[in-house]
mmCIF file of C-alpha atoms and ligand atoms in Angstrom:
data_model
loop_
_atom_site.group_PDB
_atom_site.id
_atom_site.type_symbol
_atom_site.label_atom_id
_atom_site.label_comp_id
_atom_site.label_asym_id
_atom_site.label_seq_id
_atom_site.Cartn_x
_atom_site.Cartn_y
_atom_site.Cartn_z
ATOM 1 C CA UNK J 1 28.326 -8.574 -77.352
ATOM 2 C CA UNK J 2 26.387 -11.782 -77.856
ATOM 3 C CA UNK J 3 25.262 -14.229 -75.578
ATOM 4 C CA UNK J 4 27.609 -16.991 -75.684
ATOM 5 C CA UNK J 5 29.805 -14.289 -74.109
ATOM 6 C CA UNK J 6 28.085 -14.335 -70.674
ATOM 7 C CA UNK J 7 29.408 -17.582 -68.985
ATOM 8 C CA UNK J 8 33.663 -16.115 -70.539
ATOM 9 C CA UNK J 9 35.175 -14.704 -67.503
ATOM 10 C CA UNK J 10 38.631 -13.515 -68.577
ATOM 11 C CA UNK J 11 41.680 -13.798 -65.391
ATOM 12 C CA UNK J 12 43.491 -10.033 -64.963
ATOM 13 C CA UNK J 13 46.969 -11.538 -65.919
ATOM 14 C CA UNK J 14 46.130 -12.290 -68.850
ATOM 15 C CA UNK J 15 46.285 -9.084 -70.265
ATOM 16 C CA UNK J 16 48.838 -7.781 -67.330
ATOM 17 C CA UNK J 17 49.815 -5.323 -69.365
ATOM 18 C CA UNK J 18 46.652 -3.529 -68.770
ATOM 19 C CA UNK J 19 45.418 -2.292 -65.166
ATOM 20 C CA UNK J 20 42.072 -3.204 -64.558
ATOM 21 C CA UNK J 21 40.215 -0.813 -64.693
ATOM 22 C CA UNK J 22 41.694 -0.803 -68.765
ATOM 23 C CA UNK J 23 40.859 -3.879 -68.572
ATOM 24 C CA UNK J 24 37.227 -3.720 -67.026
ATOM 25 C CA UNK J 25 36.678 -1.616 -70.175
ATOM 26 C CA UNK J 26 38.083 -3.509 -73.012
ATOM 27 C CA UNK J 27 36.435 -7.060 -70.409
ATOM 28 C CA UNK J 28 33.008 -5.302 -70.702
ATOM 29 C CA UNK J 29 33.881 -3.634 -73.983
ATOM 30 C CA UNK J 30 32.834 -7.615 -75.651
ATOM 31 C CA UNK J 31 30.567 -8.955 -74.185
ATOM 32 C CA UNK J 32 32.541 -10.248 -71.057
ATOM 33 C CA UNK J 33 30.900 -11.069 -68.296
ATOM 34 C CA UNK J 34 33.647 -12.276 -65.179
ATOM 35 C CA UNK J 35 37.823 -10.556 -64.480
ATOM 36 C CA UNK J 36 38.311 -13.123 -61.888
ATOM 37 C CA UNK J 37 41.395 -10.749 -60.010
ATOM 38 C CA UNK J 38 44.588 -11.044 -59.177
ATOM 39 C CA UNK J 39 45.157 -9.750 -56.236
ATOM 40 C CA UNK J 40 48.543 -8.448 -58.033
ATOM 41 C CA UNK J 41 46.370 -6.495 -60.118
ATOM 42 C CA UNK J 42 44.631 -4.816 -56.544
ATOM 43 C CA UNK J 43 48.003 -3.814 -55.173
ATOM 44 C CA UNK J 44 47.928 -0.383 -53.763
ATOM 45 C CA UNK J 45 43.844 0.207 -54.355
ATOM 46 C CA UNK J 46 41.389 -0.550 -51.883
ATOM 47 C CA UNK J 47 38.714 -3.865 -52.491
ATOM 48 C CA UNK J 48 35.726 -1.603 -52.441
ATOM 49 C CA UNK J 49 37.513 0.633 -55.350
ATOM 50 C CA UNK J 50 38.899 -2.756 -57.324
ATOM 51 C CA UNK J 51 34.436 -3.443 -56.820
ATOM 52 C CA UNK J 52 33.690 -0.557 -58.384
ATOM 53 C CA UNK J 53 35.243 -0.869 -61.104
ATOM 54 C CA UNK J 54 34.604 -3.770 -61.822
ATOM 55 C CA UNK J 55 30.216 -2.964 -61.584
ATOM 56 C CA UNK J 56 31.078 0.410 -63.394
ATOM 57 C CA UNK J 57 31.717 -2.422 -65.845
ATOM 58 C CA UNK J 58 28.827 -3.942 -65.079
ATOM 59 C CA UNK J 59 30.952 -7.509 -64.335
ATOM 60 C CA UNK J 60 31.242 -9.818 -62.427
ATOM 61 C CA UNK J 61 34.407 -12.079 -60.711
ATOM 62 C CA UNK J 62 34.100 -15.101 -60.393
ATOM 63 C CA UNK J 63 37.326 -15.376 -57.893
ATOM 64 C CA UNK J 64 40.404 -14.092 -56.353
ATOM 65 C CA UNK J 65 43.740 -14.903 -57.226
ATOM 66 C CA UNK J 66 44.988 -17.189 -55.587
ATOM 67 C CA UNK J 67 45.517 -17.574 -51.585
ATOM 68 C CA UNK J 68 46.753 -20.694 -50.333
ATOM 69 C CA UNK J 69 50.561 -21.761 -49.755
ATOM 70 C CA UNK J 70 50.060 -23.745 -46.835
ATOM 71 C CA UNK J 71 53.144 -26.333 -47.395
ATOM 72 C CA UNK J 72 55.715 -24.954 -44.129
ATOM 73 C CA UNK J 73 58.016 -27.215 -41.878
ATOM 74 C CA UNK J 74 56.745 -24.623 -39.288
ATOM 75 C CA UNK J 75 53.897 -24.619 -37.663
ATOM 76 C CA UNK J 76 54.308 -20.650 -36.679
ATOM 77 C CA UNK J 77 55.100 -20.527 -40.703
ATOM 78 C CA UNK J 78 51.544 -22.833 -41.143
ATOM 79 C CA UNK J 79 49.722 -20.178 -38.802
ATOM 80 C CA UNK J 80 50.974 -16.768 -40.687
ATOM 81 C CA UNK J 81 49.680 -18.655 -43.631
ATOM 82 C CA UNK J 82 46.516 -18.927 -42.602
ATOM 83 C CA UNK J 83 45.411 -15.880 -41.206
ATOM 84 C CA UNK J 84 47.354 -13.921 -44.601
ATOM 85 C CA UNK J 85 43.909 -16.783 -45.758
ATOM 86 C CA UNK J 86 41.753 -15.575 -43.501
ATOM 87 C CA UNK J 87 42.576 -11.892 -44.529
ATOM 88 C CA UNK J 88 42.076 -13.026 -48.629
ATOM 89 C CA UNK J 89 38.371 -13.858 -47.168
ATOM 90 C CA UNK J 90 38.130 -10.523 -46.489
ATOM 91 C CA UNK J 91 39.175 -9.398 -50.198
ATOM 92 C CA UNK J 92 36.594 -11.456 -52.148
ATOM 93 C CA UNK J 93 34.215 -10.564 -50.381
ATOM 94 C CA UNK J 94 34.701 -6.817 -50.698
ATOM 95 C CA UNK J 95 34.767 -7.362 -54.014
ATOM 96 C CA UNK J 96 32.216 -9.497 -54.035
ATOM 97 C CA UNK J 97 33.992 -12.361 -55.383
ATOM 98 C CA UNK J 98 32.913 -15.792 -55.914
ATOM 99 C CA UNK J 99 35.634 -17.787 -55.090
ATOM 100 C CA UNK J 100 38.555 -17.873 -53.665
ATOM 101 C CA UNK J 101 41.911 -19.808 -55.456
ATOM 102 C CA UNK J 102 43.485 -22.610 -53.192
ATOM 103 C CA UNK J 103 47.560 -22.523 -54.970
ATOM 104 C CA UNK J 104 48.131 -24.606 -52.089
ATOM 105 C CA UNK J 105 51.649 -24.576 -51.994
ATOM 106 C CA UNK J 106 54.558 -27.242 -51.721
ATOM 107 C CA UNK J 107 57.908 -26.384 -49.695
ATOM 108 C CA UNK J 108 61.120 -29.098 -51.143
ATOM 109 C CA UNK J 109 61.952 -32.517 -48.044
ATOM 110 C CA UNK J 110 58.938 -33.455 -46.934
ATOM 111 C CA UNK J 111 56.591 -35.973 -47.613
ATOM 112 C CA UNK J 112 54.290 -35.001 -50.329
ATOM 113 C CA UNK J 113 51.449 -36.425 -48.008
ATOM 114 C CA UNK J 114 52.164 -35.300 -45.164
ATOM 115 C CA UNK J 115 52.017 -30.900 -47.490
ATOM 116 C CA UNK J 116 48.714 -32.278 -47.875
ATOM 117 C CA UNK J 117 47.960 -32.897 -44.545
ATOM 118 C CA UNK J 118 49.192 -29.468 -44.280
ATOM 119 C CA UNK J 119 46.243 -28.428 -46.231
ATOM 120 C CA UNK J 120 43.607 -30.107 -45.659
ATOM 121 C CA UNK J 121 44.507 -28.662 -41.840
ATOM 122 C CA UNK J 122 44.639 -24.550 -43.679
ATOM 123 C CA UNK J 123 41.081 -25.239 -45.096
ATOM 124 C CA UNK J 124 39.486 -26.955 -42.160
ATOM 125 C CA UNK J 125 41.135 -23.695 -40.045
ATOM 126 C CA UNK J 126 39.473 -21.033 -42.803
ATOM 127 C CA UNK J 127 35.798 -23.070 -43.376
ATOM 128 C CA UNK J 128 34.161 -20.644 -40.360
ATOM 129 C CA UNK J 129 35.610 -17.354 -42.229
ATOM 130 C CA UNK J 130 34.328 -18.554 -45.822
ATOM 131 C CA UNK J 131 31.004 -19.598 -43.877
ATOM 132 C CA UNK J 132 30.211 -16.389 -43.177
ATOM 133 C CA UNK J 133 31.867 -14.066 -46.220
ATOM 134 C CA UNK J 134 30.297 -16.491 -48.440
ATOM 135 C CA UNK J 135 32.651 -16.542 -50.702
ATOM 136 C CA UNK J 136 34.043 -20.259 -51.992
ATOM 137 C CA UNK J 137 37.467 -22.113 -51.646
ATOM 138 C CA UNK J 138 38.455 -23.739 -54.637
ATOM 139 C CA UNK J 139 41.867 -26.259 -54.611
ATOM 140 C CA UNK J 140 43.188 -26.158 -57.539
ATOM 141 C CA UNK J 141 45.610 -28.788 -58.335
ATOM 142 C CA UNK J 142 49.432 -28.013 -60.721
ATOM 143 C CA UNK J 143 50.670 -29.900 -62.350
ATOM 144 C CA UNK J 144 53.530 -32.138 -61.102
ATOM 145 C CA UNK J 145 56.337 -30.277 -62.422
ATOM 146 C CA UNK J 146 55.611 -27.860 -59.625
ATOM 147 C CA UNK J 147 55.691 -30.393 -57.117
ATOM 148 C CA UNK J 148 57.586 -29.658 -55.389
ATOM 149 C CA UNK J 149 57.789 -25.649 -54.163
ATOM 150 C CA UNK J 150 53.878 -24.546 -55.378
ATOM 151 C CA UNK J 151 51.657 -27.119 -55.511
ATOM 152 C CA UNK J 152 51.806 -30.817 -53.539
ATOM 153 C CA UNK J 153 48.489 -31.129 -54.716
ATOM 154 C CA UNK J 154 48.566 -32.047 -58.739
ATOM 155 C CA UNK J 155 45.822 -34.343 -59.291
ATOM 156 C CA UNK J 156 42.263 -33.897 -59.183
ATOM 157 C CA UNK J 157 42.112 -37.131 -56.689
ATOM 158 C CA UNK J 158 44.087 -35.311 -54.590
ATOM 159 C CA UNK J 159 41.632 -32.118 -54.276
ATOM 160 C CA UNK J 160 38.430 -34.285 -54.068
ATOM 161 C CA UNK J 161 39.975 -36.124 -50.833
ATOM 162 C CA UNK J 162 40.304 -33.695 -49.599
ATOM 163 C CA UNK J 163 36.372 -31.978 -50.024
ATOM 164 C CA UNK J 164 35.455 -36.150 -48.966
ATOM 165 C CA UNK J 165 37.526 -35.169 -46.201
ATOM 166 C CA UNK J 166 35.949 -31.391 -45.299
ATOM 167 C CA UNK J 167 32.717 -32.593 -46.510
ATOM 168 C CA UNK J 168 31.624 -28.983 -46.346
ATOM 169 C CA UNK J 169 29.352 -26.600 -49.562
ATOM 170 C CA UNK J 170 31.746 -23.721 -49.533
ATOM 171 C CA UNK J 171 35.553 -26.457 -50.369
ATOM 172 C CA UNK J 172 35.098 -27.519 -54.186
ATOM 173 C CA UNK J 173 37.925 -27.878 -56.959
ATOM 174 C CA UNK J 174 38.974 -25.280 -59.498
ATOM 175 C CA UNK J 175 39.882 -27.610 -63.455
ATOM 176 C CA UNK J 176 42.605 -25.733 -65.431
ATOM 177 C CA UNK J 177 43.450 -27.592 -68.264
ATOM 178 C CA UNK J 178 46.716 -26.667 -68.303
ATOM 179 C CA UNK J 179 47.841 -28.467 -64.912
ATOM 180 C CA UNK J 180 45.088 -32.465 -65.249
ATOM 181 C CA UNK J 181 44.634 -32.605 -69.282
ATOM 182 C CA UNK J 182 46.971 -35.676 -68.772
ATOM 183 C CA UNK J 183 45.693 -37.008 -66.205
ATOM 184 C CA UNK J 184 44.710 -40.928 -67.201
ATOM 185 C CA UNK J 185 41.639 -40.206 -64.918
ATOM 186 C CA UNK J 186 40.385 -36.991 -65.522
ATOM 187 C CA UNK J 187 37.517 -37.471 -66.741
ATOM 188 C CA UNK J 188 36.140 -40.471 -64.862
ATOM 189 C CA UNK J 189 37.367 -37.206 -61.807
ATOM 190 C CA UNK J 190 35.358 -34.225 -63.240
ATOM 191 C CA UNK J 191 32.474 -37.443 -63.724
ATOM 192 C CA UNK J 192 32.955 -37.690 -59.940
ATOM 193 C CA UNK J 193 33.584 -33.544 -58.513
ATOM 194 C CA UNK J 194 29.439 -32.542 -60.494
ATOM 195 C CA UNK J 195 28.723 -36.306 -58.522
ATOM 196 C CA UNK J 196 29.458 -34.479 -54.888
ATOM 197 C CA UNK J 197 29.152 -30.436 -56.518
ATOM 198 C CA UNK J 198 32.317 -29.573 -55.926
ATOM 199 C CA UNK J 199 32.873 -28.640 -58.643
ATOM 200 C CA UNK J 200 33.915 -25.243 -58.621
ATOM 201 C CA UNK J 201 35.851 -23.183 -61.668
ATOM 202 C CA UNK J 202 37.410 -24.698 -65.040
ATOM 203 C CA UNK J 203 40.301 -22.990 -66.782
ATOM 204 C CA UNK J 204 41.151 -22.668 -69.947
ATOM 205 C CA UNK J 205 44.277 -22.420 -71.816
ATOM 206 C CA UNK J 206 46.940 -24.327 -74.136
ATOM 207 C CA UNK J 207 49.763 -26.349 -72.973
ATOM 208 C CA UNK J 208 52.797 -25.375 -75.954
ATOM 209 C CA UNK J 209 54.572 -27.665 -77.359
ATOM 210 C CA UNK J 210 57.062 -27.473 -76.380
ATOM 211 C CA UNK J 211 57.419 -25.677 -73.641
ATOM 212 C CA UNK J 212 59.752 -23.089 -73.438
ATOM 213 C CA UNK J 213 59.528 -21.465 -69.561
ATOM 214 C CA UNK J 214 57.273 -23.717 -66.937
ATOM 215 C CA UNK J 215 55.489 -20.643 -64.931
ATOM 216 C CA UNK J 216 54.419 -18.500 -68.252
ATOM 217 C CA UNK J 217 54.535 -20.093 -71.524
ATOM 218 C CA UNK J 218 51.119 -20.891 -71.713
ATOM 219 C CA UNK J 219 49.163 -20.741 -74.912
ATOM 220 C CA UNK J 220 46.029 -19.677 -76.803
ATOM 221 C CA UNK J 221 42.890 -22.226 -76.706
ATOM 222 C CA UNK J 222 43.694 -23.884 -79.674
ATOM 223 C CA UNK J 223 47.881 -23.310 -80.204
ATOM 224 C CA UNK J 224 48.927 -26.245 -77.844
ATOM 225 C CA UNK J 225 47.074 -30.305 -77.161
ATOM 226 C CA UNK J 226 45.663 -30.436 -75.376
ATOM 227 C CA UNK J 227 41.555 -31.872 -76.323
ATOM 228 C CA UNK J 228 39.388 -28.581 -75.056
ATOM 229 C CA UNK J 229 36.916 -29.861 -76.744
ATOM 230 C CA UNK J 230 36.604 -33.559 -75.147
ATOM 231 C CA UNK J 231 37.071 -31.535 -71.616
ATOM 232 C CA UNK J 232 34.814 -29.312 -71.710
ATOM 233 C CA UNK J 233 32.864 -31.399 -72.832
ATOM 234 C CA UNK J 234 32.997 -33.500 -69.893
ATOM 235 C CA UNK J 235 32.434 -30.307 -67.690
ATOM 236 C CA UNK J 236 28.999 -29.784 -69.207
ATOM 237 C CA UNK J 237 28.874 -33.572 -68.781
ATOM 238 C CA UNK J 238 28.983 -32.956 -64.635
ATOM 239 C CA UNK J 239 26.052 -30.118 -65.282
ATOM 240 C CA UNK J 240 28.356 -27.313 -64.260
ATOM 241 C CA UNK J 241 26.938 -24.399 -65.255
ATOM 242 C CA UNK J 242 29.742 -22.054 -63.670
ATOM 243 C CA UNK J 243 32.074 -19.066 -65.473
ATOM 244 C CA UNK J 244 34.641 -20.409 -68.521
ATOM 245 C CA UNK J 245 37.770 -18.442 -66.824
ATOM 246 C CA UNK J 246 40.729 -17.767 -69.456
ATOM 247 C CA UNK J 247 43.168 -18.078 -68.162
ATOM 248 C CA UNK J 248 46.857 -17.169 -69.563
ATOM 249 C CA UNK J 249 49.755 -16.044 -68.152
ATOM 250 C CA UNK J 250 52.341 -16.163 -71.603
ATOM 251 C CA UNK J 251 55.713 -14.121 -72.161
ATOM 252 C CA UNK J 252 55.041 -14.078 -75.174
ATOM 253 C CA UNK J 253 51.288 -12.440 -75.084
ATOM 254 C CA UNK J 254 51.785 -10.110 -72.780
ATOM 255 C CA UNK J 255 54.389 -8.334 -75.766
ATOM 256 C CA UNK J 256 51.560 -8.396 -78.655
ATOM 257 C CA UNK J 257 49.274 -5.732 -78.517
ATOM 258 C CA UNK J 258 46.202 -6.784 -75.830
ATOM 259 C CA UNK J 259 43.174 -6.060 -77.794
ATOM 260 C CA UNK J 260 43.969 -7.468 -80.505
ATOM 261 C CA UNK J 261 45.358 -10.961 -77.530
ATOM 262 C CA UNK J 262 41.828 -10.790 -76.755
ATOM 263 C CA UNK J 263 40.152 -10.121 -79.906
ATOM 264 C CA UNK J 264 41.809 -13.276 -81.012
ATOM 265 C CA UNK J 265 41.007 -14.703 -76.854
ATOM 266 C CA UNK J 266 37.265 -14.844 -77.299
ATOM 267 C CA UNK J 267 37.387 -15.520 -81.211
ATOM 268 C CA UNK J 268 39.099 -18.770 -80.020
ATOM 269 C CA UNK J 269 36.514 -19.306 -77.376
ATOM 270 C CA UNK J 270 33.340 -19.448 -79.202
ATOM 271 C CA UNK J 271 34.759 -21.501 -81.947
ATOM 272 C CA UNK J 272 35.460 -23.926 -78.992
ATOM 273 C CA UNK J 273 32.346 -23.928 -77.731
ATOM 274 C CA UNK J 274 30.814 -24.685 -81.073
ATOM 275 C CA UNK J 275 32.548 -28.103 -81.625
ATOM 276 C CA UNK J 276 32.775 -30.100 -78.192
ATOM 277 C CA UNK J 277 28.524 -29.520 -78.856
HETATM 278 ZN ZN1 ZN X 301 44.313 -21.886 -62.842
#
Protein backbone atom coordinates (compact mmCIF):
# COMPACT_ATOMS: atom_id res chain seq x y z
CA UNK A 1 0.00 0.00 0.00
CA UNK A 2 1.26 3.46 -0.82
CA UNK A 3 -0.12 6.94 -1.05
CA UNK A 4 1.62 7.22 -4.41
CA UNK A 5 -1.04 4.97 -5.95
CA UNK A 6 -3.97 7.10 -4.81
CA UNK A 7 -4.34 8.73 -8.20
CA UNK A 8 -3.61 5.57 -10.17
CA UNK A 9 -6.55 3.82 -11.84
CA UNK A 10 -6.53 0.74 -14.04
CA UNK A 11 -8.98 0.04 -16.84
CA UNK A 12 -10.67 -3.35 -16.51
CA UNK A 13 -9.75 -4.13 -20.13
CA UNK A 14 -6.10 -4.13 -19.02
CA UNK A 15 -6.72 -7.27 -17.00
CA UNK A 16 -9.40 -8.61 -19.30
CA UNK A 17 -9.21 -12.24 -18.10
CA UNK A 18 -10.43 -11.13 -14.64
CA UNK A 19 -14.06 -10.59 -13.72
CA UNK A 20 -14.99 -7.19 -12.30
CA UNK A 21 -14.92 -8.62 -8.78
CA UNK A 22 -11.49 -10.18 -9.28
CA UNK A 23 -10.09 -7.00 -10.78
CA UNK A 24 -11.54 -4.81 -8.01
CA UNK A 25 -10.10 -7.10 -5.35
CA UNK A 26 -6.62 -7.28 -6.90
CA UNK A 27 -6.41 -3.53 -7.63
CA UNK A 28 -7.54 -2.60 -4.12
CA UNK A 29 -5.09 -5.01 -2.48
CA UNK A 30 -2.22 -3.17 -4.13
CA UNK A 31 -3.49 0.21 -3.00
CA UNK A 32 -4.60 1.32 -6.46
CA UNK A 33 -7.23 4.02 -6.00
CA UNK A 34 -9.43 3.66 -9.05
CA UNK A 35 -10.97 1.27 -11.53
CA UNK A 36 -12.23 2.46 -14.89
CA UNK A 37 -14.93 0.11 -16.02
CA UNK A 38 -15.42 -1.09 -19.57
CA UNK A 39 -19.02 -1.78 -20.51
CA UNK A 40 -18.04 -5.33 -21.46
CA UNK A 41 -16.89 -5.93 -17.88
CA UNK A 42 -20.39 -5.35 -16.51
CA UNK A 43 -22.36 -7.20 -19.18
CA UNK A 44 -24.97 -9.38 -17.58
CA UNK A 45 -25.03 -7.49 -14.28
CA UNK A 46 -26.87 -4.39 -13.15
CA UNK A 47 -24.99 -1.15 -12.64
CA UNK A 48 -26.08 -1.28 -9.01
CA UNK A 49 -24.46 -4.69 -8.55
CA UNK A 50 -21.30 -3.43 -10.26
CA UNK A 51 -21.23 -0.41 -8.00
CA UNK A 52 -21.50 -2.59 -4.93
CA UNK A 53 -18.43 -4.52 -6.07
CA UNK A 54 -16.27 -1.42 -6.55
CA UNK A 55 -17.63 0.26 -3.41
CA UNK A 56 -16.94 -2.80 -1.29
CA UNK A 57 -13.37 -2.82 -2.60
CA UNK A 58 -13.03 0.86 -1.62
CA UNK A 59 -12.30 1.91 -5.21
CA UNK A 60 -13.46 4.95 -7.11
CA UNK A 61 -14.51 4.92 -10.75
CA UNK A 62 -12.92 7.58 -12.95
CA UNK A 63 -14.69 6.43 -16.10
CA UNK A 64 -17.17 4.21 -17.81
CA UNK A 65 -15.62 3.20 -21.13
CA UNK A 66 -16.91 3.68 -23.74
CA UNK A 67 -19.73 5.52 -25.45
CA UNK A 68 -19.77 7.66 -28.56
CA UNK A 69 -19.85 6.15 -32.08
CA UNK A 70 -21.91 9.05 -33.38
CA UNK A 71 -21.06 8.67 -37.07
CA UNK A 72 -23.45 7.14 -39.56
CA UNK A 73 -24.86 8.54 -42.81
CA UNK A 74 -28.41 7.77 -41.65
CA UNK A 75 -29.97 10.36 -39.37
CA UNK A 76 -32.23 7.84 -37.70
CA UNK A 77 -29.23 5.64 -36.96
CA UNK A 78 -27.39 8.62 -35.52
CA UNK A 79 -30.37 9.31 -33.28
CA UNK A 80 -30.39 5.70 -32.13
CA UNK A 81 -26.76 6.04 -31.18
CA UNK A 82 -27.45 9.22 -29.23
CA UNK A 83 -30.13 7.29 -27.33
CA UNK A 84 -27.61 4.54 -26.61
CA UNK A 85 -25.33 7.20 -25.12
CA UNK A 86 -28.18 8.42 -22.94
CA UNK A 87 -28.41 4.90 -21.52
CA UNK A 88 -24.66 4.87 -20.94
CA UNK A 89 -24.80 8.19 -19.10
CA UNK A 90 -27.43 6.68 -16.81
CA UNK A 91 -25.25 3.60 -16.30
CA UNK A 92 -22.23 5.76 -15.54
CA UNK A 93 -24.22 7.69 -12.93
CA UNK A 94 -25.47 4.48 -11.29
CA UNK A 95 -21.93 3.16 -11.24
CA UNK A 96 -20.63 6.36 -9.66
CA UNK A 97 -18.34 7.00 -12.64
CA UNK A 98 -17.02 10.53 -12.98
CA UNK A 99 -17.11 10.48 -16.76
CA UNK A 100 -18.17 8.62 -19.86
CA UNK A 101 -15.35 8.27 -22.38
CA UNK A 102 -16.41 8.92 -25.96
CA UNK A 103 -14.83 7.12 -28.88
CA UNK A 104 -16.55 9.26 -31.43
CA UNK A 105 -16.75 6.88 -34.39
CA UNK A 106 -16.15 7.19 -38.12
CA UNK A 107 -17.69 5.78 -41.23
CA UNK A 108 -15.93 5.35 -44.58
CA UNK A 109 -17.21 7.48 -47.44
CA UNK A 110 -18.07 10.76 -45.73
CA UNK A 111 -15.52 13.57 -45.35
CA UNK A 112 -14.07 13.55 -41.85
CA UNK A 113 -14.88 17.20 -41.29
CA UNK A 114 -18.58 16.55 -41.93
CA UNK A 115 -18.45 13.62 -39.53
CA UNK A 116 -16.97 15.84 -36.85
CA UNK A 117 -20.12 17.94 -37.21
CA UNK A 118 -22.22 14.85 -36.41
CA UNK A 119 -20.05 14.24 -33.35
CA UNK A 120 -20.51 17.80 -32.16
CA UNK A 121 -24.28 17.60 -32.69
CA UNK A 122 -24.45 14.24 -30.94
CA UNK A 123 -22.58 15.47 -27.88
CA UNK A 124 -24.66 18.64 -27.78
CA UNK A 125 -27.82 16.52 -27.66
CA UNK A 126 -26.45 14.69 -24.61
CA UNK A 127 -25.55 17.75 -22.56
CA UNK A 128 -28.81 18.01 -20.58
CA UNK A 129 -28.61 14.36 -19.48
CA UNK A 130 -24.90 14.56 -18.71
CA UNK A 131 -25.32 17.67 -16.61
CA UNK A 132 -28.36 16.33 -14.76
CA UNK A 133 -26.56 13.06 -14.03
CA UNK A 134 -23.32 14.77 -12.99
CA UNK A 135 -21.40 12.69 -15.55
CA UNK A 136 -18.70 14.39 -17.60
CA UNK A 137 -18.20 13.54 -21.28
CA UNK A 138 -14.59 13.03 -22.38
CA UNK A 139 -13.83 13.07 -26.08
CA UNK A 140 -10.91 10.73 -26.76
CA UNK A 141 -8.94 11.47 -29.95
CA UNK A 142 -7.74 8.21 -31.52
CA UNK A 143 -4.56 7.63 -33.51
CA UNK A 144 -5.06 8.40 -37.24
CA UNK A 145 -4.76 4.69 -38.11
CA UNK A 146 -8.36 4.54 -36.84
CA UNK A 147 -9.62 7.51 -38.89
CA UNK A 148 -11.50 5.37 -41.42
CA UNK A 149 -13.85 3.48 -39.17
CA UNK A 150 -13.34 4.27 -35.47
CA UNK A 151 -12.66 7.93 -34.92
CA UNK A 152 -12.90 11.03 -37.10
CA UNK A 153 -11.14 12.89 -34.27
CA UNK A 154 -7.42 12.14 -34.31
CA UNK A 155 -5.70 15.20 -32.89
CA UNK A 156 -6.33 16.92 -29.60
CA UNK A 157 -7.03 20.12 -31.57
CA UNK A 158 -10.10 18.55 -33.23
CA UNK A 159 -11.51 17.55 -29.85
CA UNK A 160 -10.69 20.98 -28.46
CA UNK A 161 -12.61 22.68 -31.27
CA UNK A 162 -15.74 20.77 -30.30
CA UNK A 163 -15.21 21.68 -26.63
CA UNK A 164 -14.88 25.34 -27.63
CA UNK A 165 -17.97 25.22 -29.80
CA UNK A 166 -20.11 23.62 -27.10
CA UNK A 167 -18.49 25.63 -24.27
CA UNK A 168 -19.98 23.48 -21.54
CA UNK A 169 -18.40 22.38 -18.25
CA UNK A 170 -19.50 18.78 -18.91
CA UNK A 171 -17.41 18.37 -22.08
CA UNK A 172 -13.66 17.83 -22.19
CA UNK A 173 -10.91 15.65 -23.58
CA UNK A 174 -9.29 12.34 -22.65
CA UNK A 175 -5.61 12.40 -23.57
CA UNK A 176 -4.34 8.88 -24.25
CA UNK A 177 -0.59 8.76 -24.86
CA UNK A 178 -1.05 5.88 -27.31
CA UNK A 179 -3.18 8.01 -29.59
CA UNK A 180 -1.50 11.41 -29.43
CA UNK A 181 2.20 10.89 -28.68
CA UNK A 182 3.19 11.71 -32.30
CA UNK A 183 1.29 15.03 -32.46
CA UNK A 184 3.74 17.88 -33.21
CA UNK A 185 1.45 20.22 -31.23
CA UNK A 186 1.10 17.87 -28.29
CA UNK A 187 2.58 20.07 -25.57
CA UNK A 188 0.84 23.18 -26.82
CA UNK A 189 -2.50 21.39 -26.99
CA UNK A 190 -2.12 19.95 -23.50
CA UNK A 191 -1.40 23.46 -22.24
CA UNK A 192 -4.50 24.76 -24.00
CA UNK A 193 -6.65 22.04 -22.46
CA UNK A 194 -5.32 23.02 -19.06
CA UNK A 195 -6.13 26.68 -19.65
CA UNK A 196 -9.69 25.89 -20.68
CA UNK A 197 -10.21 23.28 -17.92
CA UNK A 198 -11.05 20.65 -20.48
CA UNK A 199 -8.32 18.12 -19.66
CA UNK A 200 -10.54 15.45 -18.14
CA UNK A 201 -8.50 12.26 -18.40
CA UNK A 202 -4.98 10.93 -18.90
CA UNK A 203 -4.48 7.38 -20.22
CA UNK A 204 -1.17 5.54 -19.98
CA UNK A 205 0.42 2.67 -21.89
CA UNK A 206 3.18 2.57 -24.51
CA UNK A 207 3.65 2.15 -28.28
CA UNK A 208 5.36 -1.12 -29.11
CA UNK A 209 7.93 -1.11 -31.94
CA UNK A 210 7.05 -2.69 -34.24
CA UNK A 211 3.33 -2.81 -33.54
CA UNK A 212 1.92 -6.18 -34.60
CA UNK A 213 -1.77 -5.44 -34.31
CA UNK A 214 -3.70 -2.18 -34.70
CA UNK A 215 -5.88 -2.80 -31.69
CA UNK A 216 -4.54 -5.33 -29.23
CA UNK A 217 -0.79 -4.79 -29.10
CA UNK A 218 -0.33 -1.96 -26.66
CA UNK A 219 2.77 -2.10 -24.51
CA UNK A 220 3.42 -1.69 -20.83
CA UNK A 221 4.80 1.73 -19.90
CA UNK A 222 8.52 1.70 -20.61
CA UNK A 223 8.37 -1.06 -23.24
CA UNK A 224 7.76 1.30 -26.16
CA UNK A 225 8.84 4.55 -27.76
CA UNK A 226 6.57 7.12 -26.12
CA UNK A 227 8.15 9.94 -24.10
CA UNK A 228 5.98 9.15 -21.11
CA UNK A 229 7.99 11.24 -18.65
CA UNK A 230 7.78 14.27 -20.93
CA UNK A 231 4.06 13.94 -21.60
CA UNK A 232 3.30 13.30 -17.93
CA UNK A 233 5.27 16.40 -16.98
CA UNK A 234 3.31 18.45 -19.55
CA UNK A 235 0.01 17.15 -18.20
CA UNK A 236 1.00 18.04 -14.62
CA UNK A 237 2.23 21.45 -15.72
CA UNK A 238 -1.17 22.07 -17.32
CA UNK A 239 -2.69 21.70 -13.86
CA UNK A 240 -4.18 18.26 -14.34
CA UNK A 241 -4.88 16.69 -10.96
CA UNK A 242 -7.13 13.85 -12.04
CA UNK A 243 -6.46 10.15 -12.45
CA UNK A 244 -3.55 8.46 -14.16
CA UNK A 245 -5.38 5.63 -15.91
CA UNK A 246 -3.50 2.61 -17.18
CA UNK A 247 -5.20 1.23 -20.26
CA UNK A 248 -3.36 -1.58 -22.02
CA UNK A 249 -5.13 -3.90 -24.40
CA UNK A 250 -2.71 -6.58 -25.42
CA UNK A 251 -3.19 -10.17 -26.48
CA UNK A 252 0.31 -10.83 -25.22
CA UNK A 253 -0.28 -9.45 -21.75
CA UNK A 254 -3.72 -11.06 -21.44
CA UNK A 255 -2.00 -14.44 -21.82
CA UNK A 256 0.27 -13.75 -18.84
CA UNK A 257 -0.37 -14.32 -15.17
CA UNK A 258 -2.51 -11.23 -14.45
CA UNK A 259 -1.22 -10.81 -10.90
CA UNK A 260 2.35 -10.60 -12.13
CA UNK A 261 1.30 -8.26 -14.92
CA UNK A 262 -0.46 -5.97 -12.46
CA UNK A 263 2.62 -5.95 -10.21
CA UNK A 264 4.69 -4.79 -13.19
CA UNK A 265 2.15 -2.10 -14.02
CA UNK A 266 2.48 -0.74 -10.49
CA UNK A 267 6.27 -0.96 -10.66
CA UNK A 268 6.45 0.90 -13.99
CA UNK A 269 3.99 3.50 -12.77
CA UNK A 270 6.12 4.20 -9.70
CA UNK A 271 9.18 4.49 -11.93
CA UNK A 272 7.36 6.96 -14.19
CA UNK A 273 6.23 9.01 -11.21
CA UNK A 274 9.80 9.23 -9.99
CA UNK A 275 11.12 10.18 -13.42
CA UNK A 276 8.90 13.01 -14.59
CA UNK A 277 9.88 15.06 -11.54
ZN1 LIG B 1 -7.70 5.59 -23.81
